[in-house]
Amino acid sequence: MSIVLSNISKQFGAFKALDSISLDIAEGELVALLGPSGCGKTTLLRIIAGLEQADSGEVHLQGDNVTQQPVKNRQIGFVFQHYALFRHMTVFDNIAFGLRVKPRKERLSETVIHKKVHDLLNLVQLDWLHDRFPEQLSGGQRQRIALARALAVEPSVLLLDEPFGALDASVRKDLRLWLRHLHHELNVTSIFVTHDQEEAMEVASQIVVLNHGRIEQKGSPSQIYDRPANDFVSRFIGHTNIFDLAHDDAGWLKTLGLVATNPNDRIAHVRPHHIIVEKPTSAEAPTIVLQDWQHLGATIRLELNPDGRKAPESTIYAEMPNDRFHELALNRGDRVAMKVKQAHWFSVTA
Amino acid sequence: MQKPLNSASKYGTPQALSDPRWLRYAAIGITLVIIGLFLVLPLVTVLIEAFAKGWSAYAKALTQKDALAAMRLTLLVAAITVPLTTVFGVSAAWLIARFDFPGKNLLITLIDLPFSVSPVIAGLIYVLIFGAQGWLGPWLSAHDIKIIFAVPGIVLATLFVTFPFVARELIPLMQEIGHEEEEAALSLGASGWQTFFKVTLPNIKWGLLYGVLLCNARAMGEFGAVSVVSGHIRGLTNTLPLHVEVSYNEYNFVAAFASASLLAGLAVFTLIFKTLLEWKQAGKG
């Protein structure tokens, strides 16, 4: 089901949670609402669900204006951050809940419900837990049961609030992939809220970056990463080195290969893997000292110090593959040559 | 087998951290004496006095017309006030736990008011409003409606006194449980009532029962407020506690203590049930 939001605004007292948000989401997408805490992403999700009422603006699901519709008429499945499983019901009863509260005319027979619940339990690979109570489950299991419960009513839209927020790092990694595969299998339009850019990049087909109640950028993960619309998005998505013409000498930046193309450009963001580090070939090359490095698994992160300055804010981070680093055979304190392969320039934002 | 290091260690407290033995026994002893003297002894006295003239006198005292009327009235008052207080308590707790609205703190304070006002004052308030010389007195007598010195007055006074019991029990409980499960139920297509009966109520049921139990005990045992508005009309406006007083004042000790034994029985039953509920609540969360 397609989702269209137009000019959604929401205010909590003096705090502007959402400022005229407009957004189109095509059917079958898996969208991440990404932003720092307090950016309004959860509020937006709750407004789509109907759990919160917008002060102004409209919500359209599949072309229908549902702005005034209560949550139960919106055909959404909502997965809560802390799962909100019914604590006095077994896993089975939790999943069957949405099927059993339907009006008598639409309600399935108990045998059909039984089969359906077990199918869902198999889908989330937890059929063996059907008679447990929520408090007997681990976080990851609760998460999957919450998802199965939301899917039981065959929602047209699946909304997930920080679905992996409360889980261990390793469980989170597994569930991310699993959610992606599940979405692929069911193809139900889904939106999830996260503050973790890595999670958004890994799971979503579209990312919406929010900040201060406004949309900063919407696009595929590669668009967001490779062509950030502004310096906020660039800084929020992945690591970046920041060069500012107000502090850094333009001539010196030029020797690194950093040249502004537009007269308004003032700040350059450079991803660590866009910095090439070589052994120095000539004596005139700028003095850059390799201060330290860290193993990040397949890549090595180098800490580079221009002109041998010690101030931590002047440290430049570069990343290169493990084997390349071994080829270079560098030691701490070595002088290196450095080139910037690619940079994003931004004008100064007020 | 490992030998305990000292006598206290098998109770999980090392000797160095526990008080000297004489102090412990003295503290336990004092507590037991006080409980025995002020709680158990009166209870036993009630039973001894009630049965002072044997079983048949006890049974006769309880089956006499006025005693039966008092029991009926007490049950009637409880049957009216407890459901009303329950409905009020659940709705007030729901409102307070779920929503932020102007005047919320004032409402919480108002709910606590009956706890801070003497029951006699509560009774007097109703006399001042509904009594013959009260604000609404002339209007009420003109329309032939009797509130003071009649059952409605007793119900009103009992309502006032028992008002906070259920609400006070539920507000912290509902605040702790939170709103998410209810929102989940709504998102799964449940109606408001379905959400209440299938999600909210099961979550609060032990706390609710606890509040209802205490409320019932108070409704049946209330003396002060009821005494002011009842008028002590035998067989008509005497509840059990009032019947105890009237009988005692007439030196009818067996009747007084027989009725008192019923109230004491109610108290003991309430205590046992309350302990069971607390145990259930702790176990189920």
Coordinates of C-alpha atoms in Angstrom, one line a residue, chain B residues 80-234:
Chain B
I80 CA -24.2 -0.1 46.2
T81 CA -21.0 1.7 47.2
V82 CA -18.4 -0.9 46.2
P83 CA -19.4 -1.1 42.5
L84 CA -19.7 2.7 42.3
T85 CA -16.3 3.2 43.9
T86 CA -14.9 0.5 41.6
V87 CA -16.2 2.2 38.4
F88 CA -15.1 5.6 39.7
G89 CA -11.7 4.2 40.7
V90 CA -11.0 2.5 37.4
S91 CA -12.0 5.5 35.3
A92 CA -10.1 8.0 37.5
A93 CA -7.0 5.8 37.5
W94 CA -7.2 5.4 33.7
L95 CA -7.6 9.1 33.2
I96 CA -4.8 10.0 35.5
A97 CA -2.4 7.3 34.3
R98 CA -3.0 7.8 30.6
F99 CA -3.5 11.5 30.0
D100 CA -2.0 14.8 30.9
F101 CA -4.7 17.5 31.4
P102 CA -4.9 20.7 33.3
G103 CA -6.1 20.1 36.9
K104 CA -4.7 16.6 37.0
N105 CA -2.9 17.3 40.3
L106 CA -6.0 18.9 41.8
L107 CA -8.0 15.7 40.9
I108 CA -5.4 13.5 42.6
T109 CA -5.6 15.7 45.7
L110 CA -9.4 15.6 45.7
I111 CA -9.3 11.8 45.4
D112 CA -7.2 11.8 48.6
L113 CA -9.5 14.2 50.4
P114 CA -11.6 11.5 52.2
F115 CA -8.3 10.1 53.7
S116 CA -7.5 13.4 55.3
V117 CA -11.0 14.4 56.5
S118 CA -12.4 12.9 59.6
P119 CA -15.4 10.6 58.8
V120 CA -17.5 12.5 61.3
I121 CA -16.9 15.7 59.4
A122 CA -17.8 13.9 56.2
G123 CA -21.1 12.9 57.8
L124 CA -21.7 16.4 59.0
I125 CA -21.1 17.8 55.6
Y126 CA -24.0 15.7 54.3
V127 CA -26.2 16.8 57.2
L128 CA -25.4 20.4 56.4
I129 CA -26.3 19.9 52.8
F130 CA -29.3 17.5 52.9
G131 CA -30.4 17.8 56.5
A132 CA -33.7 19.5 57.5
Q133 CA -31.9 22.7 58.4
G134 CA -29.4 22.3 55.5
W135 CA -29.1 24.0 52.1
L136 CA -31.3 21.5 50.2
G137 CA -33.4 20.5 53.3
P138 CA -36.5 22.5 52.5
W139 CA -36.6 21.6 48.9
L140 CA -36.1 17.9 49.7
S141 CA -38.8 17.8 52.3
A142 CA -41.1 19.7 49.9
H143 CA -40.6 16.9 47.4
D144 CA -40.8 14.2 50.1
I145 CA -37.3 12.9 49.5
K146 CA -35.5 11.7 52.6
I147 CA -31.7 11.5 52.5
I148 CA -30.5 12.2 56.1
F149 CA -31.6 9.6 58.7
A150 CA -32.4 7.3 55.8
V151 CA -30.6 4.8 53.5
P152 CA -29.5 7.3 50.8
G153 CA -27.6 9.3 53.4
I154 CA -25.8 6.2 54.7
V155 CA -24.9 5.3 51.1
L156 CA -23.6 8.8 50.4
A157 CA -21.5 9.0 53.6
T158 CA -20.1 5.5 52.9
L159 CA -19.3 6.5 49.3
F160 CA -17.4 9.6 50.5
V161 CA -15.3 7.5 52.9
T162 CA -14.5 4.7 50.5
F163 CA -14.0 6.9 47.4
P164 CA -10.2 6.7 47.2
F165 CA -9.6 3.0 47.9
V166 CA -9.7 1.6 44.3
A167 CA -8.4 4.7 42.6
R168 CA -5.4 5.0 44.9
E169 CA -4.5 1.3 44.4
L170 CA -4.8 1.5 40.6
I171 CA -3.1 4.8 39.7
P172 CA 0.5 3.7 40.4
L173 CA -0.2 0.3 39.0
M174 CA -1.5 1.6 35.7
Q175 CA 1.2 4.2 35.5
E176 CA 3.8 1.4 35.8
I177 CA 2.2 -0.8 33.3
G178 CA 2.0 1.9 30.7
H179 CA 0.0 2.5 27.6
E180 CA 1.8 0.3 25.0
E181 CA -0.1 -2.9 25.4
E182 CA -3.4 -1.0 24.9
E183 CA -2.0 0.7 21.8
A184 CA -0.9 -2.6 20.5
A185 CA -4.5 -4.0 21.0
L186 CA -6.0 -1.0 19.2
S187 CA -3.5 -1.4 16.3
L188 CA -4.6 -5.0 16.0
G189 CA -8.1 -3.9 15.4
A190 CA -9.6 -4.3 18.9
S191 CA -12.3 -1.8 20.0
G192 CA -12.0 0.3 23.1
W193 CA -14.1 -2.1 25.2
Q194 CA -12.3 -5.2 23.8
T195 CA -9.0 -3.5 24.7
F196 CA -10.3 -2.8 28.2
F197 CA -11.6 -6.2 28.9
K198 CA -8.9 -8.3 27.2
V199 CA -5.8 -6.2 27.9
T200 CA -6.3 -3.5 30.6
L201 CA -8.4 -5.5 33.0
P202 CA -6.4 -8.7 33.1
N203 CA -3.3 -6.6 33.8
I204 CA -4.8 -4.7 36.7
K205 CA -7.1 -7.4 38.1
W206 CA -5.1 -8.3 41.2
G207 CA -4.6 -4.7 42.1
L208 CA -8.2 -4.0 41.4
L209 CA -9.4 -6.9 43.6
Y210 CA -7.1 -5.7 46.3
G211 CA -8.6 -2.2 46.2
V212 CA -12.2 -3.6 46.0
L213 CA -11.5 -5.8 49.1
L214 CA -10.2 -2.9 51.2
C215 CA -13.1 -0.8 50.0
N216 CA -15.6 -3.4 50.9
A217 CA -14.1 -3.8 54.4
R218 CA -14.3 -0.1 54.9
A219 CA -17.8 0.1 53.5
M220 CA -19.1 -2.6 55.9
G221 CA -17.1 -1.3 58.9
E222 CA -17.5 2.4 58.6
F223 CA -18.9 3.9 61.8
G224 CA -18.2 7.7 62.1
A225 CA -19.7 9.1 59.0
V226 CA -22.6 6.7 59.0
S227 CA -23.3 7.4 62.6
V228 CA -23.8 11.1 61.9
V229 CA -26.3 10.6 59.0
S230 CA -28.1 7.5 60.1
G231 CA -30.2 8.7 63.1
H232 CA -29.9 5.2 64.6
I233 CA -33.4 4.1 63.8
R234 CA -33.6 0.5 64.8

